């Protein structure tokens, strides 16, 4: 990588970009810096950065981040994401992530035919993590799920991560699975009220995160092994209701931004 007129190394971290010339030492860890952006403090628009400092930013699709109000917001194509902690609202700097593709199509439209194995009753129009009326309430007198019963055709022996945003209604215990039923595949069970993991199936890892306004993001990661672990399911096992939004299925061992 070349920065300016001299061979440099560009180092990136969530709150800072430093362009370092290893030929001339100075006070920053014994190296010279010709470029040092501290993004947690400096949130100038990308147009100003490009004009003043010759720094450009590109991304081919919209992607989520947490805004200053602590709500999830979608950045448009080529818009930089200045991320924040959803609870403290403190700036975390410029968000960098590897490129991923969401294989869970119609990820906010759970009434779409893609979700071909749903049970229970779905109702639309509830406030989502972005505070838009795009979340769904799932309710039942027995058990219910949002589910894809057909294969999503992952590659065998490839690690996939499934995630979804969930909010407690009368039900606070929900599950997420790499199959459309609890009988096959792997699943984890979560307590949305205490923001904790109740149980985790064999050969998977699970995470739960508080994303503000009662919403949690739950995720599981597992290695695909054919049709038995190539689907998607999220739900609960007793009478009541809970809210869901933003399903995601991606290659990788952790969930990236929605």
Coordinates of N, CA and C in Angstrom, one line a residue:
X1 N 0.9 -1.2 0.0 CA 0.0 0.0 0.0 C 0.9 1.2 0.0
X2 N 0.6 2.2 -0.8 CA 1.3 3.5 -0.9 C 0.5 4.6 -0.4
X3 N 0.9 5.4 0.6 CA 0.2 6.5 1.1 C 1.1 7.8 0.8
X4 N 0.5 8.7 0.0 CA 1.3 9.9 -0.3 C 2.4 9.5 -1.3
X5 N 3.6 10.1 -1.1 CA 4.7 9.8 -2.1 C 5.6 8.8 -1.6
X6 N 5.4 8.2 -0.4 CA 6.4 7.2 0.1 C 5.7 5.9 0.4
X7 N 6.5 4.8 0.3 CA 5.9 3.5 0.7 C 5.5 3.5 2.2
X8 N 4.3 3.1 2.4 CA 3.8 3.1 3.8 C 3.0 1.8 4.1
X9 N 2.7 1.6 5.3 CA 1.8 0.5 5.7 C 0.5 1.1 6.3
X10 N -0.6 0.8 5.8 CA -1.9 1.3 6.3 C -2.5 0.3 7.3
X11 N -2.6 0.8 8.6 CA -3.1 0.0 9.7 C -4.5 0.5 10.0
X12 N -5.4 -0.4 10.2 CA -6.8 0.0 10.5 C -7.2 -0.7 11.8
X13 N -8.0 0.1 12.6 CA -8.6 -0.4 13.8 C -10.0 0.3 13.9
X14 N -10.9 -0.1 14.8 CA -12.2 0.5 14.8 C -12.2 2.0 15.0
X15 N -11.3 2.5 15.8 CA -11.4 3.9 16.1 C -10.3 4.8 15.4
X16 N -9.5 4.2 14.5 CA -8.4 4.9 14.0 C -7.8 4.3 12.7
X17 N -7.3 5.1 11.8 CA -6.5 4.7 10.7 C -5.2 5.4 10.8
X18 N -4.1 4.7 10.8 CA -2.7 5.3 10.9 C -1.9 4.8 9.7
X19 N -1.4 5.8 8.9 CA -0.5 5.4 7.8 C 0.9 5.7 8.2
X20 N 1.7 4.6 8.3 CA 3.0 4.7 9.0 C 4.1 4.5 8.0
X21 N 5.1 5.3 8.1 CA 6.4 5.2 7.3 C 7.4 4.6 8.3
X22 N 7.8 3.4 8.0 CA 8.8 2.7 8.9 C 10.2 3.2 8.7
X23 N 10.5 4.2 7.8 CA 11.8 4.7 7.7 C 12.2 5.8 8.6
X24 N 11.2 6.5 9.2 CA 11.5 7.6 10.1 C 10.8 7.5 11.4
X25 N 11.5 7.2 12.5 CA 10.9 7.1 13.8 C 10.4 8.4 14.3
X26 N 9.3 8.3 15.1 CA 8.8 9.4 15.9 C 8.1 8.9 17.2
X27 N 7.3 9.7 17.8 CA 6.8 9.4 19.1 C 5.7 8.3 19.1
X28 N 5.1 8.0 17.9 CA 4.0 7.0 17.8 C 4.7 5.6 17.6
X29 N 4.9 5.0 18.7 CA 5.4 3.6 18.7 C 6.7 3.5 17.8
X30 N 7.5 4.6 17.8 CA 8.8 4.5 17.1 C 8.6 4.6 15.6
X31 N 7.5 5.0 15.0 CA 7.4 5.2 13.6 C 6.8 6.5 13.3
X32 N 7.0 7.0 12.0 CA 6.5 8.3 11.6 C 5.1 8.1 11.0
X33 N 4.2 9.0 11.3 CA 2.8 9.0 10.8 C 2.6 10.2 9.9
X34 N 2.2 10.0 8.7 CA 1.7 11.1 7.8 C 0.2 11.2 7.8
X35 N -0.5 10.1 8.3 CA -1.9 10.1 8.3 C -2.4 9.5 9.6
X36 N -3.2 10.2 10.4 CA -3.7 9.6 11.6 C -5.1 10.2 11.9
X37 N -6.1 9.3 11.5 CA -7.5 9.7 11.8 C -8.0 9.0 13.0
X38 N -8.5 9.7 14.0 CA -9.1 9.1 15.2 C -10.7 9.3 15.0
X39 N -11.3 8.2 14.5 CA -12.6 8.3 14.0 C -13.7 8.4 15.2
X40 N -13.3 7.9 16.3 CA -14.2 8.0 17.5 C -14.4 9.5 17.8
X41 N -13.5 10.3 17.5 CA -13.6 11.8 17.8 C -14.0 12.6 16.6
X42 N -13.4 12.2 15.4 CA -13.6 12.9 14.2 C -14.5 12.3 13.2
X43 N -15.8 12.8 13.1 CA -16.8 12.2 12.2 C -17.1 13.1 11.0
X44 N -16.1 13.6 10.4 CA -16.3 14.4 9.2 C -16.9 13.5 8.1
X45 N -17.8 14.2 7.2 CA -18.4 13.4 6.1 C -17.3 12.9 5.2
X46 N -17.6 11.8 4.5 CA -16.6 11.2 3.6 C -16.2 12.2 2.5
X47 N -17.2 13.0 2.1 CA -16.9 14.0 1.0 C -15.9 15.0 1.4
X48 N -15.9 15.4 2.7 CA -14.9 16.4 3.2 C -13.6 15.7 3.3
X49 N -13.6 14.4 3.8 CA -12.3 13.7 3.9 C -11.7 13.5 2.5
X50 N -12.5 13.2 1.5 CA -12.0 12.9 0.2 C -11.4 14.2 -0.4
X51 N -12.1 15.3 -0.2 CA -11.7 16.6 -0.8 C -10.5 17.1 -0.1
X52 N -10.4 17.1 1.2 CA -9.4 17.7 2.0 C -8.1 16.8 2.1
X53 N -8.4 15.5 2.3 CA -7.3 14.6 2.7 C -7.1 13.5 1.7
X54 N -7.8 13.4 0.6 CA -7.7 12.4 -0.4 C -8.0 11.0 0.2
X55 N -8.9 10.9 1.1 CA -9.3 9.6 1.6 C -10.7 9.3 1.1
X56 N -10.9 8.1 0.5 CA -12.2 7.7 -0.1 C -12.7 6.5 0.6
X57 N -14.0 6.2 0.5 CA -14.6 5.1 1.1 C -15.6 4.5 0.1
X58 N -15.6 3.2 0.0 CA -16.6 2.5 -0.9 C -17.1 1.3 -0.2
X59 N -18.4 1.0 -0.5 CA -19.1 -0.2 -0.1 C -20.2 -0.5 -1.1
X60 N -20.4 -1.7 -1.6 CA -21.3 -1.9 -2.7 C -22.8 -2.1 -2.3
X61 N -23.1 -2.1 -1.0 CA -24.5 -2.3 -0.6 C -24.7 -1.6 0.7
X62 N -26.0 -1.5 1.1 CA -26.4 -0.9 2.3 C -26.0 -1.9 3.5
X63 N -25.8 -1.3 4.7 CA -25.4 -2.2 5.8 C -25.7 -1.4 7.1
X64 N -25.9 -2.2 8.2 CA -26.3 -1.6 9.4 C -25.2 -1.1 10.3
X65 N -25.6 -0.2 11.2 CA -24.7 0.3 12.3 C -25.6 0.9 13.4
X66 N -25.0 1.1 14.5 CA -25.7 1.7 15.6 C -25.5 3.2 15.6
X67 N -26.5 4.0 15.5 CA -26.4 5.5 15.4 C -26.2 6.1 16.8
X68 N -26.1 7.4 16.9 CA -25.9 8.1 18.1 C -27.0 8.0 19.1
X69 N -28.2 7.7 18.6 CA -29.4 7.5 19.5 C -29.4 6.0 20.1
X70 N -28.5 5.2 19.6 CA -28.5 3.8 20.1 C -29.4 2.9 19.3
X71 N -29.9 3.4 18.2 CA -30.8 2.6 17.3 C -30.0 2.0 16.1
X72 N -30.4 0.9 15.6 CA -29.9 0.4 14.4 C -30.3 1.2 13.2
X73 N -29.4 1.5 12.3 CA -29.6 2.4 11.2 C -28.9 1.7 10.0
X74 N -29.5 1.8 8.8 CA -28.9 1.3 7.6 C -28.2 2.4 6.8
X75 N -26.9 2.2 6.6 CA -26.1 3.1 5.8 C -26.3 2.8 4.3
X76 N -26.4 3.8 3.5 CA -26.6 3.5 2.1 C -25.3 3.1 1.4
X77 N -25.3 2.8 0.2 CA -24.1 2.4 -0.6 C -23.1 3.5 -0.5
X78 N -21.8 3.2 -0.2 CA -20.7 4.1 -0.2 C -20.8 5.1 1.0
X79 N -21.7 4.9 1.9 CA -21.7 5.7 3.1 C -21.0 5.1 4.3
X80 N -20.0 5.8 4.9 CA -19.2 5.2 6.0 C -20.1 5.1 7.2
X81 N -19.8 4.1 8.1 CA -20.6 3.9 9.3 C -19.8 4.2 10.5
X82 N -20.3 5.3 11.2 CA -19.7 5.6 12.5 C -20.5 5.0 13.6
X83 N -20.0 3.9 14.1 CA -20.7 3.1 15.0 C -20.7 3.6 16.5
X84 N -21.7 3.2 17.2 CA -21.9 3.6 18.7 C -22.3 2.4 19.5
X85 N -22.0 2.4 20.8 CA -22.5 1.4 21.7 C -24.0 1.6 21.9
X86 N -24.8 0.6 21.7 CA -26.2 0.8 21.7 C -26.8 1.2 23.1
X87 N -26.0 0.9 24.2 CA -26.5 1.2 25.5 C -25.9 2.6 26.0
X88 N -24.6 2.7 26.0 CA -23.9 3.9 26.5 C -24.0 5.1 25.5
X89 N -24.3 4.8 24.2 CA -24.3 5.7 23.1 C -22.9 6.3 22.8
X90 N -21.9 5.8 23.4 CA -20.5 6.3 23.1 C -20.0 5.9 21.7
X91 N -19.3 6.8 21.1 CA -18.8 6.5 19.8 C -17.7 5.4 19.8
X92 N -17.8 4.5 18.8 CA -16.9 3.4 18.7 C -16.0 3.6 17.4
X93 N -16.2 4.6 16.7 CA -15.4 4.9 15.5 C -16.0 4.4 14.2
X94 N -15.1 4.4 13.2 CA -15.5 4.0 11.9 C -15.5 2.4 11.8
X95 N -16.7 1.9 11.4 CA -16.9 0.4 11.4 C -16.3 -0.2 10.1
X96 N -15.4 -1.2 10.3 CA -14.8 -2.0 9.2 C -15.3 -3.4 9.4
X97 N -15.7 -4.1 8.3 CA -16.1 -5.5 8.4 C -15.7 -6.2 7.1
X98 N -15.5 -7.5 7.2 CA -15.3 -8.3 6.0 C -16.6 -8.4 5.2
X99 N -16.5 -8.6 3.9 CA -17.7 -8.7 3.0 C -18.4 -10.0 3.3
X100 N -19.8 -9.9 3.5 CA -20.6 -11.1 3.7 C -21.9 -11.0 2.8
X101 N -22.5 -12.1 2.6 CA -23.8 -12.2 1.8 C -24.8 -12.8 2.7
X102 N -26.0 -12.2 2.9 CA -27.1 -12.8 3.6 C -27.9 -13.7 2.8
X103 N -27.8 -15.0 3.1 CA -28.5 -16.1 2.3 C -30.0 -16.2 2.8
X104 N -30.3 -15.6 3.9 CA -31.7 -15.6 4.4 C -32.5 -14.5 3.7
X105 N -33.0 -14.9 2.5 CA -33.7 -13.9 1.7 C -35.0 -13.4 2.4
X106 N -35.5 -12.2 2.0 CA -36.7 -11.6 2.6 C -36.6 -11.6 4.1
X107 N -35.5 -11.1 4.6 CA -35.1 -11.2 6.0 C -35.9 -10.4 6.9
X108 N -36.7 -9.5 6.4 CA -37.7 -8.7 7.2 C -39.1 -9.0 6.8
X109 N -39.3 -9.9 5.9 CA -40.7 -10.2 5.3 C -41.0 -11.6 5.6
X110 N -41.4 -11.9 6.9 CA -41.5 -13.3 7.3 C -42.8 -13.9 6.8
X111 N -43.7 -13.1 6.1 CA -44.9 -13.7 5.5 C -44.6 -14.1 4.0
X112 N -43.4 -13.8 3.6 CA -43.0 -14.2 2.2 C -42.9 -15.7 2.1
X113 N -43.1 -16.3 0.9 CA -43.1 -17.7 0.6 C -41.7 -18.3 0.9
X114 N -40.7 -17.5 0.9 CA -39.3 -18.0 1.3 C -39.4 -18.7 2.6
X115 N -40.2 -18.2 3.6 CA -40.3 -18.7 4.9 C -41.5 -19.7 4.8
X116 N -41.2 -20.9 4.3 CA -42.2 -21.9 3.9 C -42.6 -22.9 5.0
X117 N -42.2 -22.7 6.2 CA -42.5 -23.7 7.2 C -42.9 -23.0 8.5
X118 N -43.5 -21.8 8.4 CA -43.9 -21.1 9.6 C -45.0 -21.8 10.3
X119 N -45.1 -21.6 11.6 CA -46.2 -22.0 12.4 C -46.6 -20.9 13.4
X120 N -47.8 -20.9 13.9 CA -48.2 -19.8 14.7 C -48.8 -18.7 13.9
X121 N -49.1 -17.5 14.5 CA -49.7 -16.4 13.8 C -48.8 -15.2 13.8
X122 N -48.5 -14.7 12.6 CA -47.6 -13.6 12.4 C -48.4 -12.3 12.2
X123 N -48.0 -11.2 12.9 CA -48.6 -9.9 12.7 C -47.5 -8.9 12.4
X124 N -47.7 -8.0 11.4 CA -46.7 -7.0 11.0 C -47.0 -5.7 11.7
X125 N -46.0 -4.8 11.5 CA -46.2 -3.4 11.9 C -45.7 -2.9 13.2
X126 N -44.7 -3.7 13.8 CA -44.2 -3.3 15.2 C -42.8 -2.7 15.1
X127 N -42.5 -1.9 16.0 CA -41.2 -1.1 16.0 C -40.1 -2.1 16.1
X128 N -39.2 -2.0 15.1 CA -38.0 -2.8 15.0 C -36.8 -2.2 15.7
X129 N -35.6 -2.8 15.7 CA -34.4 -2.1 16.3 C -34.1 -0.8 15.6
X130 N -34.5 -0.6 14.4 CA -34.3 0.7 13.8 C -35.4 1.7 14.1
X131 N -36.4 1.3 14.9 CA -37.6 2.1 15.3 C -38.6 2.3 14.1
X132 N -38.4 1.6 13.0 CA -39.4 1.6 11.9 C -40.4 0.4 12.2
X133 N -41.6 0.5 11.6 CA -42.6 -0.5 11.9 C -42.5 -1.7 11.0
X134 N -41.4 -2.4 11.1 CA -41.1 -3.5 10.2 C -40.9 -4.8 11.0
X135 N -41.0 -4.8 12.3 CA -40.9 -6.1 13.1 C -42.2 -6.8 13.1
X136 N -42.1 -8.1 13.4 CA -43.2 -9.0 13.4 C -43.5 -9.6 14.8
X137 N -44.8 -9.7 15.2 CA -45.1 -10.5 16.4 C -45.5 -11.9 16.0
X138 N -45.0 -12.8 16.7 CA -45.3 -14.3 16.5 C -46.0 -14.7 17.7
X139 N -47.2 -15.3 17.5 CA -48.0 -15.7 18.7 C -48.7 -17.1 18.4
X140 N -49.0 -17.8 19.5 CA -49.5 -19.1 19.4 C -50.1 -19.5 20.7
X141 N -51.0 -20.6 20.7 CA -51.5 -21.2 21.9 C -50.7 -22.5 22.2
X142 N -49.7 -22.8 21.4 CA -48.9 -24.0 21.6 C -47.4 -23.7 21.5
X143 N -46.9 -23.8 20.3 CA -45.5 -23.4 20.0 C -45.5 -22.8 18.6
X144 N -44.5 -22.0 18.3 CA -44.5 -21.3 17.0 C -43.1 -21.1 16.6
X145 N -42.9 -20.9 15.2 CA -41.6 -20.6 14.7 C -41.7 -19.9 13.4
X146 N -40.6 -19.2 13.1 CA -40.3 -18.6 11.8 C -39.3 -19.5 11.1
X147 N -39.6 -20.1 10.0 CA -38.8 -21.2 9.5 C -38.7 -21.3 8.0
X148 N -37.5 -21.7 7.6 CA -37.3 -22.1 6.2 C -37.2 -23.6 6.2
X149 N -38.1 -24.3 5.6 CA -38.1 -25.8 5.6 C -37.4 -26.4 4.5
X150 N -37.0 -25.6 3.5 CA -36.3 -26.1 2.3 C -34.8 -25.8 2.5
X151 N -34.0 -26.6 1.9 CA -32.5 -26.4 2.0 C -32.1 -25.1 1.4
X152 N -31.2 -24.4 2.1 CA -30.6 -23.2 1.6 C -29.2 -23.5 1.0
X153 N -29.0 -24.8 0.8 CA -27.8 -25.3 0.1 C -26.5 -24.7 0.5
X154 N -26.1 -24.8 1.8 CA -24.7 -24.4 2.1 C -23.7 -25.4 1.7
X155 N -22.5 -25.1 1.7 CA -21.4 -26.0 1.4 C -21.1 -26.9 2.6
X156 N -20.9 -28.2 2.3 CA -20.6 -29.1 3.4 C -19.2 -28.6 4.0
X157 N -19.1 -28.8 5.4 CA -17.9 -28.5 6.1 C -17.6 -27.1 6.1
X158 N -18.5 -26.2 5.9 CA -18.4 -24.8 5.9 C -19.0 -24.2 7.1
X159 N -18.4 -23.3 7.9 CA -19.0 -22.7 9.0 C -20.0 -21.6 8.6
X160 N -21.2 -21.7 9.1 CA -22.2 -20.7 8.9 C -22.7 -20.1 10.2
X161 N -23.1 -18.9 10.2 CA -23.7 -18.2 11.3 C -25.1 -17.8 11.0
X162 N -26.1 -18.1 11.9 CA -27.4 -17.7 11.8 C -27.7 -16.7 12.9
X163 N -28.4 -15.6 12.6 CA -28.7 -14.7 13.6 C -30.1 -14.1 13.3
X164 N -30.7 -13.5 14.4 CA -32.0 -12.8 14.3 C -32.2 -11.9 15.5
X165 N -32.9 -10.8 15.3 CA -33.2 -9.9 16.4 C -34.5 -10.4 17.0
X166 N -34.6 -10.5 18.3 CA -35.7 -11.0 19.1 C -36.0 -10.1 20.2
X167 N -37.3 -9.9 20.5 CA -37.8 -9.1 21.7 C -38.9 -9.9 22.4
X168 N -38.8 -9.9 23.7 CA -39.8 -10.6 24.5 C -41.1 -10.0 24.5
X169 N -42.2 -10.8 24.4 CA -43.5 -10.4 24.6 C -44.0 -11.0 25.9
X170 N -45.0 -11.9 25.9 CA -45.3 -12.7 27.0 C -44.3 -13.9 27.1
X171 N -43.6 -14.1 26.1 CA -42.6 -15.2 26.0 C -41.2 -14.5 26.0
X172 N -40.3 -15.0 26.9 CA -38.9 -14.5 26.9 C -37.9 -15.6 26.6
X173 N -38.3 -16.8 26.5 CA -37.4 -17.9 26.2 C -37.7 -18.3 24.7
X174 N -36.6 -18.1 23.9 CA -36.7 -18.4 22.4 C -35.6 -19.3 22.0
X175 N -35.7 -19.9 20.8 CA -34.6 -20.7 20.3 C -34.3 -20.3 18.9
X176 N -33.0 -20.7 18.5 CA -32.6 -20.5 17.1 C -31.9 -21.7 16.7
X177 N -32.2 -22.2 15.5 CA -31.7 -23.5 15.0 C -31.2 -23.4 13.6
X178 N -30.3 -24.4 13.3 CA -29.8 -24.5 11.9 C -30.7 -25.4 11.1
X179 N -31.9 -25.8 11.6 CA -32.8 -26.6 10.9 C -34.2 -26.0 11.1
X180 N -35.2 -26.5 10.5 CA -36.6 -26.0 10.6 C -37.3 -26.6 11.8
X181 N -36.8 -27.6 12.5 CA -37.4 -28.2 13.6 C -36.4 -28.4 14.7
X182 N -36.9 -28.6 15.9 CA -35.9 -28.8 17.0 C -35.4 -30.3 17.0
X183 N -36.0 -31.1 16.2 CA -35.6 -32.6 16.2 C -34.3 -32.8 15.6
X184 N -34.0 -32.0 14.5 CA -32.8 -32.3 13.7 C -31.9 -31.0 13.9
X185 N -30.6 -31.2 13.5 CA -29.7 -30.1 13.5 C -29.4 -29.7 14.9
X186 N -28.9 -28.4 15.0 CA -28.4 -27.9 16.2 C -29.2 -26.6 16.6
X187 N -29.4 -26.4 17.9 CA -30.1 -25.2 18.3 C -29.6 -24.7 19.6
X188 N -29.8 -23.4 19.9 CA -29.5 -22.9 21.2 C -30.8 -22.2 21.7
X189 N -30.9 -22.2 23.0 CA -32.1 -21.5 23.7 C -31.6 -20.3 24.5
X190 N -32.4 -19.2 24.4 CA -31.9 -18.0 25.0 C -33.0 -17.4 25.9
X191 N -32.6 -16.7 26.9 CA -33.5 -15.9 27.8 C -33.4 -14.5 27.4
X192 N -34.4 -13.9 26.8 CA -34.3 -12.5 26.3 C -34.4 -11.6 27.5
X193 N -35.0 -11.9 28.6 CA -35.2 -11.0 29.7 C -33.9 -10.9 30.5
X194 N -33.2 -12.0 30.7 CA -31.9 -11.9 31.4 C -30.7 -11.7 30.5
X195 N -30.9 -11.7 29.2 CA -29.9 -11.6 28.2 C -28.8 -12.7 28.4
X196 N -29.3 -14.0 28.4 CA -28.4 -15.1 28.7 C -28.7 -16.3 27.8
X197 N -27.8 -17.2 27.8 CA -28.0 -18.4 27.0 C -28.3 -19.5 28.0
X198 N -29.5 -20.2 27.7 CA -30.0 -21.2 28.6 C -29.3 -22.6 28.2
X199 N -29.3 -22.9 27.0 CA -28.8 -24.2 26.5 C -28.2 -24.1 25.1
X200 N -27.1 -24.9 24.9 CA -26.5 -24.9 23.6 C -26.3 -26.3 23.1
X201 N -26.7 -26.6 21.9 CA -26.5 -27.9 21.4 C -25.1 -28.3 21.1
X202 N -24.8 -29.5 20.9 CA -23.5 -30.0 20.6 C -23.0 -29.4 19.3
X203 N -21.7 -29.1 19.2 CA -21.0 -28.7 18.0 C -21.4 -27.3 17.5
X204 N -22.0 -26.5 18.4 CA -22.3 -25.1 17.9 C -21.8 -24.1 19.0
X205 N -21.7 -22.9 18.6 CA -21.5 -21.8 19.6 C -22.7 -20.8 19.5
X206 N -22.9 -20.1 20.5 CA -24.1 -19.2 20.6 C -23.7 -17.9 21.2
X207 N -24.4 -16.8 20.8 CA -24.2 -15.5 21.3 C -25.5 -14.8 21.5
X208 N -25.6 -13.9 22.5 CA -26.7 -13.0 22.7 C -26.2 -11.6 23.0
X209 N -26.8 -10.6 22.4 CA -26.3 -9.2 22.6 C -27.5 -8.3 22.8
X210 N -27.4 -7.4 23.7 CA -28.4 -6.4 24.0 C -28.2 -5.2 23.0
X211 N -29.3 -5.0 22.2 CA -29.2 -4.0 21.1 C -30.1 -2.8 21.4
X212 N -30.6 -2.6 22.6 CA -31.4 -1.5 23.0 C -32.9 -1.7 22.8
X213 N -33.7 -0.9 23.5 CA -35.1 -0.9 23.4 C -35.8 -2.3 23.6
X214 N -35.2 -3.1 24.4 CA -35.7 -4.5 24.6 C -35.3 -5.5 23.6
X215 N -34.6 -5.1 22.5 CA -34.2 -6.0 21.5 C -32.9 -6.7 21.8
X216 N -32.8 -8.0 21.5 CA -31.6 -8.7 21.6 C -31.3 -9.3 20.2
X217 N -30.0 -9.4 19.9 CA -29.6 -10.2 18.7 C -29.0 -11.5 19.2
X218 N -29.6 -12.6 18.7 CA -29.2 -13.9 19.0 C -28.5 -14.6 17.8
X219 N -27.5 -15.4 18.0 CA -26.9 -16.0 16.9 C -26.3 -17.4 17.3
X220 N -26.2 -18.3 16.3 CA -25.5 -19.6 16.5 C -24.6 -19.8 15.3
X221 N -23.5 -20.5 15.5 CA -22.5 -20.8 14.5 C -22.3 -22.3 14.5
X222 N -22.3 -22.9 13.3 CA -22.1 -24.4 13.2 C -21.6 -24.7 11.9
X223 N -21.0 -25.9 11.8 CA -20.4 -26.4 10.5 C -21.5 -27.2 9.8
X224 N -21.8 -26.8 8.5 CA -22.8 -27.5 7.7 C -22.4 -28.9 7.4
X225 N -23.4 -29.8 7.5 CA -23.1 -31.2 7.1 C -24.3 -31.7 6.3
X226 N -24.6 -31.0 5.2 CA -25.7 -31.5 4.3 C -27.0 -31.0 4.7
X227 N -28.1 -31.7 4.2 CA -29.4 -31.2 4.3 C -29.9 -31.0 5.8
X228 N -29.4 -31.8 6.7 CA -29.9 -31.7 8.1 C -29.5 -30.4 8.8
X229 N -28.5 -29.7 8.2 CA -28.1 -28.5 8.9 C -28.0 -27.4 7.8
X230 N -29.0 -27.3 6.9 CA -28.9 -26.3 5.8 C -30.2 -25.5 5.8
X231 N -30.9 -25.4 6.9 CA -32.2 -24.7 6.9 C -32.1 -23.6 8.0
X232 N -33.3 -23.1 8.4 CA -33.3 -22.0 9.4 C -34.5 -22.0 10.2
X233 N -34.4 -21.8 11.5 CA -35.6 -21.8 12.3 C -35.4 -21.0 13.6
X234 N -36.4 -20.2 14.0 CA -36.4 -19.4 15.2 C -37.8 -19.4 15.8
X235 N -37.9 -19.6 17.1 CA -39.2 -19.7 17.6 C -39.2 -19.9 19.1
X236 N -40.3 -20.5 19.6 CA -40.5 -20.8 21.1 C -41.4 -21.9 21.2
X237 N -41.4 -22.5 22.4 CA -42.1 -23.8 22.6 C -43.3 -23.8 23.6
X238 N -43.9 -22.6 23.8 CA -45.0 -22.5 24.7 C -46.0 -21.4 24.2
X239 N -47.1 -21.4 24.8 CA -48.1 -20.4 24.4 C -47.7 -19.0 24.8
X240 N -48.0 -18.1 23.9 CA -47.6 -16.7 24.1 C -47.2 -16.0 22.8
X241 N -46.4 -14.9 23.0 CA -46.0 -14.1 21.8 C -44.6 -13.5 22.1
X242 N -43.9 -13.3 21.0 CA -42.6 -12.6 21.0 C -42.4 -11.9 19.6
X243 N -41.4 -11.1 19.5 CA -41.2 -10.3 18.3 C -39.9 -10.6 17.7
X244 N -39.9 -10.6 16.3 CA -38.7 -11.0 15.6 C -38.5 -10.0 14.4
X245 N -37.2 -9.9 14.0 CA -36.9 -9.0 12.9 C -35.4 -9.3 12.4
X246 N -35.2 -9.2 11.2 CA -33.8 -9.2 10.6 C -33.1 -10.5 10.7
X247 N -33.6 -11.5 10.0 CA -32.9 -12.8 10.0 C -31.6 -12.7 9.1
X248 N -30.6 -13.5 9.5 CA -29.4 -13.4 8.7 C -28.7 -14.8 8.7
X249 N -28.2 -15.2 7.6 CA -27.5 -16.5 7.4 C -26.3 -16.2 6.5
X250 N -25.1 -16.4 7.1 CA -23.9 -16.0 6.4 C -22.7 -17.0 6.6
X251 N -21.8 -17.0 5.7 CA -20.6 -17.8 5.9 C -19.7 -17.1 6.9
X252 N -19.2 -17.8 7.9 CA -18.3 -17.3 8.9 C -18.7 -17.8 10.3
X253 N -17.8 -17.5 11.2 CA -17.9 -18.1 12.5 C -18.5 -17.1 13.5
X254 N -19.0 -15.9 13.0 CA -19.6 -14.9 13.9 C -20.5 -14.1 13.0
X255 N -21.5 -13.4 13.6 CA -22.4 -12.6 12.9 C -21.8 -11.2 12.7
X256 N -22.0 -10.7 11.4 CA -21.6 -9.4 11.1 C -22.8 -8.5 11.2
X257 N -22.6 -7.2 11.0 CA -23.8 -6.2 11.0 C -24.9 -6.6 10.1
X258 N -26.1 -6.4 10.5 CA -27.2 -6.7 9.6 C -27.3 -5.7 8.5

